[in-house]
mmCIF file of C-alpha atoms and ligand atoms in Angstrom:
data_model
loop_
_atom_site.group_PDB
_atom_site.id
_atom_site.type_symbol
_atom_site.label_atom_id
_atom_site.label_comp_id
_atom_site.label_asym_id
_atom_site.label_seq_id
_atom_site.Cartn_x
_atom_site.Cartn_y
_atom_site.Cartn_z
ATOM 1 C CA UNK A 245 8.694 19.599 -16.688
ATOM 2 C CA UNK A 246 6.684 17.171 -14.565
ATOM 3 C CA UNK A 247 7.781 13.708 -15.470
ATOM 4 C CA UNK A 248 4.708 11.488 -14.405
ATOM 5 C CA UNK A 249 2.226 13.791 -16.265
ATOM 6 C CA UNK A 250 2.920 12.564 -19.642
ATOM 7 C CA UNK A 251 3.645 8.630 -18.787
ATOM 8 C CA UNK A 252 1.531 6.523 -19.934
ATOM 9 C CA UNK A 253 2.747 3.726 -17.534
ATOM 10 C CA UNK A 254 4.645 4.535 -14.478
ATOM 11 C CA UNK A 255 7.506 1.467 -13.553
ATOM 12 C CA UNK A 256 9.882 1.801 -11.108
ATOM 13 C CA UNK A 257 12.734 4.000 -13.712
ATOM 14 C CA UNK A 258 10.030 6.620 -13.080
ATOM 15 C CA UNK A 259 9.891 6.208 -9.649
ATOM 16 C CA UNK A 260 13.329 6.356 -9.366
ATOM 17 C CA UNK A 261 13.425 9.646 -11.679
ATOM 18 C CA UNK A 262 10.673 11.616 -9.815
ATOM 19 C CA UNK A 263 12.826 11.030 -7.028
ATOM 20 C CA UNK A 264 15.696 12.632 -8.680
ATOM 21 C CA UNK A 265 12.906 15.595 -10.523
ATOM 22 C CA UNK A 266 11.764 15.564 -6.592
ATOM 23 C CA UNK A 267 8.073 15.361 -7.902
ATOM 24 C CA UNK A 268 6.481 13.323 -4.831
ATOM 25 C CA UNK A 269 4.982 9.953 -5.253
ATOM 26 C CA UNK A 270 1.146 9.297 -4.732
ATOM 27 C CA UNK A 271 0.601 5.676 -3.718
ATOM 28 C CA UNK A 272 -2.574 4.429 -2.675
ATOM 29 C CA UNK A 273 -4.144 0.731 -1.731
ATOM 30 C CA UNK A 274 -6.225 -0.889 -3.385
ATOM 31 C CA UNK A 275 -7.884 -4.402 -3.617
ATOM 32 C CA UNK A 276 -10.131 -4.494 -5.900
ATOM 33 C CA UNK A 277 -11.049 -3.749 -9.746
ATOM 34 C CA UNK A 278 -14.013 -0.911 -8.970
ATOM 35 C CA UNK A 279 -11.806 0.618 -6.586
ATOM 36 C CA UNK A 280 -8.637 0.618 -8.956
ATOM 37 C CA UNK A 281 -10.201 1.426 -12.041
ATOM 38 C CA UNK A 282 -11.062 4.734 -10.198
ATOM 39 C CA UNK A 283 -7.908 5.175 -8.457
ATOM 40 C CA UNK A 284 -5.911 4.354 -12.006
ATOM 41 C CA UNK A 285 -7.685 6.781 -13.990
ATOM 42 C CA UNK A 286 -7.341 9.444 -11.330
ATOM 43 C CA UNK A 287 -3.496 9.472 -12.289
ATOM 44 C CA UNK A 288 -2.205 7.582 -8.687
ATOM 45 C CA UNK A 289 0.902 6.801 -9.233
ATOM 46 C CA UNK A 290 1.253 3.286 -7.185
ATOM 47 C CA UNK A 291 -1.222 1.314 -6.434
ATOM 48 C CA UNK A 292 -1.007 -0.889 -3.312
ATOM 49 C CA UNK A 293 -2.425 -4.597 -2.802
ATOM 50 C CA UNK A 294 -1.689 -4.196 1.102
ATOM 51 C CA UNK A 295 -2.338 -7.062 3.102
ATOM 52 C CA UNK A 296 -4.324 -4.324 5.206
ATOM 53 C CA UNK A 297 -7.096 -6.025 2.577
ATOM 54 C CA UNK A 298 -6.872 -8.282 6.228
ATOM 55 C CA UNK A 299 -8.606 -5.189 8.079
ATOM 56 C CA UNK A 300 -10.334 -3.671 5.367
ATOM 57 C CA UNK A 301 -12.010 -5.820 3.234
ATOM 58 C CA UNK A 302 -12.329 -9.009 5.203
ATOM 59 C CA UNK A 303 -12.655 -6.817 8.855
ATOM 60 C CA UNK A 304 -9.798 -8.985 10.670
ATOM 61 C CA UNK A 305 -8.125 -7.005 13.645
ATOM 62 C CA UNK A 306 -4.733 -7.541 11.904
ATOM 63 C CA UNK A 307 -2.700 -8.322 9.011
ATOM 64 C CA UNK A 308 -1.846 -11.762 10.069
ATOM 65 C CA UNK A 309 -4.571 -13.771 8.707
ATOM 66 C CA UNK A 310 -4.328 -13.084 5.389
ATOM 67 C CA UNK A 311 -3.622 -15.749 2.804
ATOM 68 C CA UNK A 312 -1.343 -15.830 -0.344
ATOM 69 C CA UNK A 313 -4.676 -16.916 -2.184
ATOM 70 C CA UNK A 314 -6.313 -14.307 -0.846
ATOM 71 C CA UNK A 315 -3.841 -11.820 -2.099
ATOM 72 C CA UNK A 316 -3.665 -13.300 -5.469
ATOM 73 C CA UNK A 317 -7.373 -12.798 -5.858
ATOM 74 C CA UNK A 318 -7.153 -8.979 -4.665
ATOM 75 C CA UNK A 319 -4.412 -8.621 -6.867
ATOM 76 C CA UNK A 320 -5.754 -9.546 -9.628
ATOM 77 C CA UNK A 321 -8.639 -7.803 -10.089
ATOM 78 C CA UNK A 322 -6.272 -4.804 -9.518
ATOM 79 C CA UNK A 323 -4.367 -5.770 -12.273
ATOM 80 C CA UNK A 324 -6.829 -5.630 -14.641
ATOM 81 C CA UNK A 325 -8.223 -2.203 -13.207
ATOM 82 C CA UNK A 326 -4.866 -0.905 -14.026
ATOM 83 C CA UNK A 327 -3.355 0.891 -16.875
ATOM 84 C CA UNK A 328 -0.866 3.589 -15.549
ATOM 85 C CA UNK A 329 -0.406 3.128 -12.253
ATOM 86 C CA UNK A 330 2.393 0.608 -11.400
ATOM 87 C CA UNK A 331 0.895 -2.329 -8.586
ATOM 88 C CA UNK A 332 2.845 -3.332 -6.035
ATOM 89 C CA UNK A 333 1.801 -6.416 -3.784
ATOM 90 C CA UNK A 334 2.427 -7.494 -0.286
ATOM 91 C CA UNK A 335 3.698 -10.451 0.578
ATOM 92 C CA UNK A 336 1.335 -11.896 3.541
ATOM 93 C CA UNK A 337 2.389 -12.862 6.896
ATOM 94 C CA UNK A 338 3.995 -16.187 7.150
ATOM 95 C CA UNK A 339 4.973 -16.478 3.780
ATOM 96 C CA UNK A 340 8.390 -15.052 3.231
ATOM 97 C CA UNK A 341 9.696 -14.709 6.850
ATOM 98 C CA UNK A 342 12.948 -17.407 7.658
ATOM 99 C CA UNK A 343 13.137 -19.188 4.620
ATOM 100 C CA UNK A 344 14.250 -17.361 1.612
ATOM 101 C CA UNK A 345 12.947 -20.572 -1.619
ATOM 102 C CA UNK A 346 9.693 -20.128 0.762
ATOM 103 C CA UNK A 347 9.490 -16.582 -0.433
ATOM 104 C CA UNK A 348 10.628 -16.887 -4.309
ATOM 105 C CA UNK A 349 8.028 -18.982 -4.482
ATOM 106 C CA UNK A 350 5.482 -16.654 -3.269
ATOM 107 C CA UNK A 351 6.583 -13.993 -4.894
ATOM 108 C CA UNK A 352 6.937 -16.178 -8.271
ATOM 109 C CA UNK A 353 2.998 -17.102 -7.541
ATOM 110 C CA UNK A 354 2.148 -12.979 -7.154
ATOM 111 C CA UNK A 355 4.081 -12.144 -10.132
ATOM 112 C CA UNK A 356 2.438 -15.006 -12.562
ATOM 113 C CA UNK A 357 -0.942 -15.291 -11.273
ATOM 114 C CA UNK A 358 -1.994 -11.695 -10.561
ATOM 115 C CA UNK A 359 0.508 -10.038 -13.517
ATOM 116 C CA UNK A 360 1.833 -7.257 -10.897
ATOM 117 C CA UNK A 361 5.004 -5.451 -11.305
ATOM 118 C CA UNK A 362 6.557 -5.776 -7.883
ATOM 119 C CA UNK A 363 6.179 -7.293 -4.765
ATOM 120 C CA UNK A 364 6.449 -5.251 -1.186
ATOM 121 C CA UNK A 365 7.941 -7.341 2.047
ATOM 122 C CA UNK A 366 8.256 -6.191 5.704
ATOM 123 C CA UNK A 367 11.606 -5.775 7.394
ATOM 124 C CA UNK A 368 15.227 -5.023 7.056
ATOM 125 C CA UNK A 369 18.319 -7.196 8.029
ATOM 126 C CA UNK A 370 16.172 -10.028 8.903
ATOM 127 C CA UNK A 371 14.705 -10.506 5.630
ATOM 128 C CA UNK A 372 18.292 -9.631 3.249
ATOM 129 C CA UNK A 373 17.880 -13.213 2.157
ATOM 130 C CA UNK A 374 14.678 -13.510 1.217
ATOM 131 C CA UNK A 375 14.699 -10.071 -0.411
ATOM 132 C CA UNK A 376 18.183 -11.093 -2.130
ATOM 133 C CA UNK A 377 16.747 -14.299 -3.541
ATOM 134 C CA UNK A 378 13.571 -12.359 -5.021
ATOM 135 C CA UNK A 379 15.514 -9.903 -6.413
ATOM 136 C CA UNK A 380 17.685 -12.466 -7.940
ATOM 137 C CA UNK A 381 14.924 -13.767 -10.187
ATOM 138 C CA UNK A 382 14.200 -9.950 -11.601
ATOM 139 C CA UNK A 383 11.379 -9.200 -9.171
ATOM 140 C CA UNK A 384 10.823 -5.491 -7.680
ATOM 141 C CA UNK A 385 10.769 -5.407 -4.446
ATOM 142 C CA UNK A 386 9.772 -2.462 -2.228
ATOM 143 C CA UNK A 387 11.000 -2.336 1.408
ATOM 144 C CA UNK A 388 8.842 -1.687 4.370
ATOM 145 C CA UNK A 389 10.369 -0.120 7.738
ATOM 146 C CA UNK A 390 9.835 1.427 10.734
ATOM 147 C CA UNK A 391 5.929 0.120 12.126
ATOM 148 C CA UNK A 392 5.649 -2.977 10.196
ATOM 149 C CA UNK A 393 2.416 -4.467 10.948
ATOM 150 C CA UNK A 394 2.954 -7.998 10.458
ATOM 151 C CA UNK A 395 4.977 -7.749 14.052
ATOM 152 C CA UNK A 396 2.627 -6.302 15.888
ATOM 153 C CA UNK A 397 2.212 -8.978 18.429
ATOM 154 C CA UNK A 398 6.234 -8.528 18.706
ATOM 155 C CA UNK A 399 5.207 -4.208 19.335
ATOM 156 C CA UNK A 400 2.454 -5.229 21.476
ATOM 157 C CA UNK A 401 0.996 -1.868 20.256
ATOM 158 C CA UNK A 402 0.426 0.583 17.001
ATOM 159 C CA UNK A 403 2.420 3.221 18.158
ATOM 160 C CA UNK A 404 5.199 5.346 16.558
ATOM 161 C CA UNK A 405 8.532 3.205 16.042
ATOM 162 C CA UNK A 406 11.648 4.357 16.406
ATOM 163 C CA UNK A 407 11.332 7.386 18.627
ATOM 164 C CA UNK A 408 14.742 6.011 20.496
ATOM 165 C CA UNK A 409 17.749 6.111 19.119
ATOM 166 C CA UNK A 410 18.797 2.562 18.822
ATOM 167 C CA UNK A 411 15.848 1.805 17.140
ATOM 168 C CA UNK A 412 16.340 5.253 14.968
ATOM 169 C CA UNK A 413 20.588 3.481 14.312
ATOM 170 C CA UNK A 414 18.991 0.376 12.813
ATOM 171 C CA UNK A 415 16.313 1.785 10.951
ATOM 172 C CA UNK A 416 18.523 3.546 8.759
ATOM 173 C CA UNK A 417 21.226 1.110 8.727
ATOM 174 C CA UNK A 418 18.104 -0.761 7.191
ATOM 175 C CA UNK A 419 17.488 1.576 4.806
ATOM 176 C CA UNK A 420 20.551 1.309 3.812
ATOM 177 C CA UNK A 421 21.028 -2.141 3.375
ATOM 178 C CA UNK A 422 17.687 -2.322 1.701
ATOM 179 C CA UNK A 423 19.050 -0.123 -1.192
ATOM 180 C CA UNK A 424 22.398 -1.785 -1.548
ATOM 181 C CA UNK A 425 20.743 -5.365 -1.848
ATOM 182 C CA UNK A 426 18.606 -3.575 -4.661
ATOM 183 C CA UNK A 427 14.939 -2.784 -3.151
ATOM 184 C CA UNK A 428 13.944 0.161 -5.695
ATOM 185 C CA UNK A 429 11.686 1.831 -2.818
ATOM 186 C CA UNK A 430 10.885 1.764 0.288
ATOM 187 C CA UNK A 431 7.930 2.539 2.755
ATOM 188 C CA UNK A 432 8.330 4.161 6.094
ATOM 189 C CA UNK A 433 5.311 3.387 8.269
ATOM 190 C CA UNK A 434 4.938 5.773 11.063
ATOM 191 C CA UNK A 435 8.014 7.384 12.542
ATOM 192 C CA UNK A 436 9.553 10.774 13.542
ATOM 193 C CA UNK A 437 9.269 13.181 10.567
ATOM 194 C CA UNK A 438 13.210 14.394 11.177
ATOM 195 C CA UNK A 439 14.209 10.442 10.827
ATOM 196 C CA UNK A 440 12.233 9.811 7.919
ATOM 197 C CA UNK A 441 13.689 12.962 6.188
ATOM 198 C CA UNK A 442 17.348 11.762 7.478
ATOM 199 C CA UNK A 443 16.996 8.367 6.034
ATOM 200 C CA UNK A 444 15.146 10.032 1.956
ATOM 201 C CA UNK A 445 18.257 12.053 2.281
ATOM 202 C CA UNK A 446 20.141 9.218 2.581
ATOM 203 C CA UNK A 447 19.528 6.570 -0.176
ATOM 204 C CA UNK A 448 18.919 7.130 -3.913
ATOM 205 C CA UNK A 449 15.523 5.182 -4.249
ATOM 206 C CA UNK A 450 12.144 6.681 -3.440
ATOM 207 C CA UNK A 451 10.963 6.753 0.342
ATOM 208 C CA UNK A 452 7.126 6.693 0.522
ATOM 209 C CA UNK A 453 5.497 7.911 3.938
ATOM 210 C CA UNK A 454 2.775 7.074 6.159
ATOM 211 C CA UNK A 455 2.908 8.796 9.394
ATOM 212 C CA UNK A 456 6.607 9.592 8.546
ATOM 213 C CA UNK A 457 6.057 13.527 7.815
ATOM 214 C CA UNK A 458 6.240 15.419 4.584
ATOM 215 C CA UNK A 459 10.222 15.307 3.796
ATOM 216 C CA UNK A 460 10.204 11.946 1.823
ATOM 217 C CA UNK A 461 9.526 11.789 -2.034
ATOM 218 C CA UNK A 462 5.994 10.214 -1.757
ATOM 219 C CA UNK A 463 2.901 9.327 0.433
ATOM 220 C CA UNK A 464 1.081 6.478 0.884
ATOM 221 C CA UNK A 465 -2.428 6.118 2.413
ATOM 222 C CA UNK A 466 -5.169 3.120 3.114
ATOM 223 C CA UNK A 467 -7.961 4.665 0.433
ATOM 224 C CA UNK A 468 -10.702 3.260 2.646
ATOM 225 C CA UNK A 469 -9.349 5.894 5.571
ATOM 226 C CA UNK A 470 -8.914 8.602 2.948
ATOM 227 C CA UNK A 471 -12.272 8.779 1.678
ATOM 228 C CA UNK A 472 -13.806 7.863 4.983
ATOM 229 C CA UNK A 473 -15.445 4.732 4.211
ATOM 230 C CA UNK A 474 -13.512 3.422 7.168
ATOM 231 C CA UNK A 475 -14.324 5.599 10.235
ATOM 232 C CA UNK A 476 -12.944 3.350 13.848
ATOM 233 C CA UNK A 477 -9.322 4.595 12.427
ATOM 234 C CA UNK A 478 -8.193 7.789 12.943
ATOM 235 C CA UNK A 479 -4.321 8.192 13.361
ATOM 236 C CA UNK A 480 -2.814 11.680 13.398
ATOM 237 C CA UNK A 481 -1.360 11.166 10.399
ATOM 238 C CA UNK A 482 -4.680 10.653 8.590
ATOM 239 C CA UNK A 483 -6.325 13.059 6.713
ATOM 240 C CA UNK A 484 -9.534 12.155 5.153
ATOM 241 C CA UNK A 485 -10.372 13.735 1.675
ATOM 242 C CA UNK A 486 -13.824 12.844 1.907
ATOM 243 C CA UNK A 487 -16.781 11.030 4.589
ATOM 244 C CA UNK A 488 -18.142 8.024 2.390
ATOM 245 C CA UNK A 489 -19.535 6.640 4.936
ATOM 246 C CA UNK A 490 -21.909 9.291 5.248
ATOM 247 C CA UNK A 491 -22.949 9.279 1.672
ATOM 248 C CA UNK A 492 -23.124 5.906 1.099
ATOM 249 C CA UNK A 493 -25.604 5.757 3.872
ATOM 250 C CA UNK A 494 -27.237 8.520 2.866
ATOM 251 C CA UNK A 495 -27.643 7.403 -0.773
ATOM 252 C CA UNK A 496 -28.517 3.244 0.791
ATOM 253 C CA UNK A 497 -31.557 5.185 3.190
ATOM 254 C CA UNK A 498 -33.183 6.939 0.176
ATOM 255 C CA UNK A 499 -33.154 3.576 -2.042
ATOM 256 C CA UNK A 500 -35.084 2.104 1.212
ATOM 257 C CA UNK A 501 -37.365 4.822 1.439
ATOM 258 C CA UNK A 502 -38.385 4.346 -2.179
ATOM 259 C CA UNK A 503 -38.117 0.575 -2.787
ATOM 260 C CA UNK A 504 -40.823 0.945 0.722
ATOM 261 C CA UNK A 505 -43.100 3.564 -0.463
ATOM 262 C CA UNK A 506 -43.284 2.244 -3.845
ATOM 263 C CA UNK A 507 -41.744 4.526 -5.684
ATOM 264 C CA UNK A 508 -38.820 2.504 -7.137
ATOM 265 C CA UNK A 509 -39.455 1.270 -9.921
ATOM 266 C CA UNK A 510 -41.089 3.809 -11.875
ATOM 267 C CA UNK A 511 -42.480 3.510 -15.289
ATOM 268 C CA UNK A 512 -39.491 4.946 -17.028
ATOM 269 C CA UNK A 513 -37.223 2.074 -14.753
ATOM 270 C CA UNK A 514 -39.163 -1.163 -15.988
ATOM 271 C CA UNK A 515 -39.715 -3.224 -19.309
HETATM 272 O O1 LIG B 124 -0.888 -2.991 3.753
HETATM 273 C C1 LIG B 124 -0.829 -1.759 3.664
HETATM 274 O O2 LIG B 124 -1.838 -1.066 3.477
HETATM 275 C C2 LIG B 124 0.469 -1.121 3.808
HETATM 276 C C3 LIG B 124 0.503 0.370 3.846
HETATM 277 C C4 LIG B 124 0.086 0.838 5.183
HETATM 278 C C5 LIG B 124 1.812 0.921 3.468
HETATM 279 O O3 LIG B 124 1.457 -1.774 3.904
#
């Protein structure tokens, strides 16, 4: 018996039970009401306020820029969208890194201002106190390992993390202190399928993929590469479930040709 078919709102006890059913996890991003309102009633499971909003909606190169304001007001018009799906935001660069009362209070703002159900943060070992001190005022918090793009000018590049083995030893010691602090999921951002399938094995709480292979209990995507409205990114892992960009344009050069010949508005489309 499927357990997210008949919830009415998903929280992170059915995360944690689909994990244990092993019924994957379909998370998604989103950052905005339109966009979430579709996404929602499509039956995602997680929705995503992912400070790739940065790249995606404002067309910065990185996550960096980003502001807490910023995320509030994508967040919040999520919220609203939002019915079934559980919303998770990201806490923006800058904002939670080396001083853990600097991130309460960030996540405190998220959690009041937008009315999301859990906050997402980048890191492992470095960020046990910040994470410990959210946690500590009843806040979810979902991990984020492996290519964490808030340190990409630390990576120098967007390529897969943790192909060596040190880097493979930490990430899962990660992992595991990430569950033992109390995340209730984590996100594994491009690495080796076989690692990313060692470290689900490995801790109770749901793993969600992106470019980390199909042995984890969920996947998570950027909807604006899914449905091809974005078209400059095109990992491996991406697979695109539709080309928007196409129809949108498509759909934008017919409403030309008839707002230029005349044609629009006809008598049936005036007063
Ligand atoms: O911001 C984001 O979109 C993310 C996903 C890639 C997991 O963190």
């Amino acid at each position: 018996m499927s357990v997210h078919k008949n919830i009415k709102k998903i929280t992170t006890h059915v995360l944690h039970e689909m994990k244990l059913k092993k019924q994957k996890i379909a998370m998604l991003t989103a950052y905005d009401y339109s966009m979430a309102r579709i996404l929602d009633s499509a039956g995602v499971d997680v929705l995503l306020v992912g400070d790739s909003a940065s790249n995606v909606m404002a067309g910065n190169e990185s996550t960096l820029p980003i502001t807490l304001d910023e995320m509030i007001y994508h967040a919040r018009g999520v919220v609203r969208a939002t019915s079934r799906a559980l919303v998770v935001v990201d806490l923006p660069f800058g904002s939670y890194q080396g001083n853990s009362k600097e991130a309460l209070a960030t996540a405190i703002r998220i959690m009041k201002e937008t009315g999301a159900h859990a906050i997402k943060l980048e890191g492992g070992s470095v960020v046990k106190e910040s994470v410990e001190r959210i946690l500590s005022a009843g806040i979810p918090v979902m991990g984020h390992l492996g290519l964490t793009p808030q340190s990409i000018h630390k990576f120098g590049t967007y390529v897969v993390r943790a192909k060596e083995e040190e880097e493979a030893r930490k990430l899962v010691e990660d992992s595991h202190l990430l569950e033992d602090i109390g995340c209730f999921a984590i996100v594994l951002e491009k690495i080796p399928a076989k690692l990313a399938c060692e470290v689900s094995k490995g801790v109770q709480i749901p793993v969600i993929g992106i470019g980390a292979g199909p042995h984890v209990d969920g996947q998570v995507l950027v909807t604006h590469d899914m449905l091809g409205i974005i078209q400059d990114f095109s990992p491996r892992f991406l697979r695109r479930y539709h080309n928007l960009f196409a129809e949108i344009t498509g759909a934008v050069q017919n409403y030309i040709i008839d707002v230029r010949s005349g044609d629009f508005p006809n008598e049936k489309e005036q007063y």
